[in-house]
Amino acid sequence: MERQEISRIAHRDHPIAAPLSDESVRELLERLLRGRSDGRLLDLGCGEAPWVVRALAAHPALRAVGVDTDAGALRAALRSAQRLGVDRRIGLHHRDVREFTASDPFDAVLCVGAAYAFGGIGPALDAIGPLLAPGGAVLLGETYWEGEPSDLARELFGDGVRDLAGTVGAVRAAGWLPVAGHTSSRTELDAYEWAWTGSLTDWALEQPPGPDRDRALRTAAEHREEWLTGYRDGFGFVTLVLRRAS
């Protein structure tokens, strides 16, 4: 099993690959698309594209593009778009987000949990800037630390994670300002982790004995242990709606 396949299975019961409830997703999309619901939306690192598919279903005049390196996730995204009848308004690109270019700018850009692919918040926003139309907005989702992280948490997530003030400071240093935001609740954070580990475990228990079953069970158990003993008490997630400072 490849890492991308494990991720798709783990998100089976929590299709938004971030610790956000359905209501939080709805509210964030409505805020991002305020005054832009008849424009163009881009999702960098879209996965199975749940954000853009939901946005297209809610806004009949909206058009969208999703970019991801996971071909299997993009196929699933197309099936979701077809089920909701929005497939003619979405373009899906199997490409590294750092290599994506467009001749026409977008009115809104999603980058939720994908800034790492650019090298961090600053480089991600630098790359997004040329893709955004004047007056456009960005939805950025990022992890942050609540208090002092444990040694295990630092080992798991590296040195690039900041506290909330530092995360907002990195956004401002890149020339952007938050116009709205959502910090995920403990309920949202826990629900995401239980769904991730539970979906993978549930899938594995339905499989015949073999290496795929063993790896899925092992991955779920390791992830659950790291979460419960390493980062549950210090992990946070913030989703910001951003506009250019000038």
Coordinates of N, CA and C in Angstrom, one line a residue, residues 15 29 48-60 62 76-90:
P15 N -14.2 13.3 4.9 CA -13.6 13.6 3.6 C -12.8 14.9 3.6
L29 N -16.3 28.5 3.5 CA -16.5 28.6 2.1 C -17.4 29.8 1.8
E48 N -9.3 14.7 -2.9 CA -10.5 14.3 -3.5 C -11.4 15.5 -3.7
A49 N -10.9 16.7 -3.5 CA -11.6 17.9 -3.9 C -12.9 18.1 -3.1
P50 N -13.1 17.8 -1.9 CA -14.4 18.0 -1.2 C -14.7 19.5 -1.0
W51 N -13.7 20.3 -0.9 CA -14.0 21.7 -0.7 C -14.6 22.3 -2.0
V52 N -14.0 22.0 -3.1 CA -14.5 22.6 -4.4 C -15.8 22.0 -4.8
V53 N -15.9 20.7 -4.6 CA -17.2 20.0 -5.0 C -18.3 20.6 -4.2
R54 N -18.1 20.8 -2.9 CA -19.2 21.5 -2.1 C -19.5 22.9 -2.6
A55 N -18.4 23.6 -2.9 CA -18.6 25.0 -3.3 C -19.4 25.1 -4.6
L56 N -19.0 24.2 -5.6 CA -19.7 24.2 -6.8 C -21.2 23.8 -6.7
A57 N -21.5 22.8 -5.8 CA -22.9 22.4 -5.6 C -23.7 23.6 -5.0
A58 N -23.1 24.4 -4.2 CA -23.8 25.5 -3.5 C -23.9 26.8 -4.4
H59 N -23.0 26.9 -5.4 CA -22.9 28.1 -6.2 C -23.0 27.7 -7.7
P60 N -24.1 27.8 -8.3 CA -24.2 27.3 -9.7 C -23.4 28.0 -10.7
L62 N -20.3 29.2 -10.1 CA -18.9 29.1 -9.8 C -18.2 28.1 -10.7
A76 N -11.4 10.0 -7.7 CA -12.5 10.0 -6.8 C -13.1 11.4 -6.8
A77 N -12.4 12.5 -7.0 CA -12.9 13.8 -7.1 C -13.9 13.9 -8.3
L78 N -13.5 13.4 -9.4 CA -14.3 13.4 -10.6 C -15.6 12.7 -10.3
R79 N -15.5 11.5 -9.7 CA -16.7 10.8 -9.4 C -17.7 11.5 -8.5
S80 N -17.1 12.2 -7.5 CA -18.0 13.0 -6.6 C -18.6 14.2 -7.4
A81 N -17.8 14.8 -8.2 CA -18.4 15.9 -9.0 C -19.5 15.4 -10.0
Q82 N -19.3 14.2 -10.5 CA -20.3 13.7 -11.4 C -21.6 13.3 -10.7
R83 N -21.5 12.8 -9.5 CA -22.7 12.5 -8.7 C -23.5 13.7 -8.4
L84 N -22.8 14.8 -8.2 CA -23.5 16.1 -7.9 C -23.9 16.9 -9.1
G85 N -23.5 16.4 -10.3 CA -23.8 17.1 -11.5 C -23.0 18.4 -11.7
V86 N -21.8 18.5 -11.1 CA -21.0 19.7 -11.2 C -19.7 19.5 -12.0
D87 N -19.6 18.3 -12.6 CA -18.3 17.9 -13.3 C -17.9 18.8 -14.5
R88 N -18.9 19.4 -15.1 CA -18.6 20.3 -16.2 C -18.0 21.6 -15.8
R89 N -18.0 21.9 -14.5 CA -17.5 23.2 -14.0 C -16.2 23.0 -13.2
I90 N -15.6 21.8 -13.3 CA -14.4 21.6 -12.5 C -13.3 21.0 -13.5

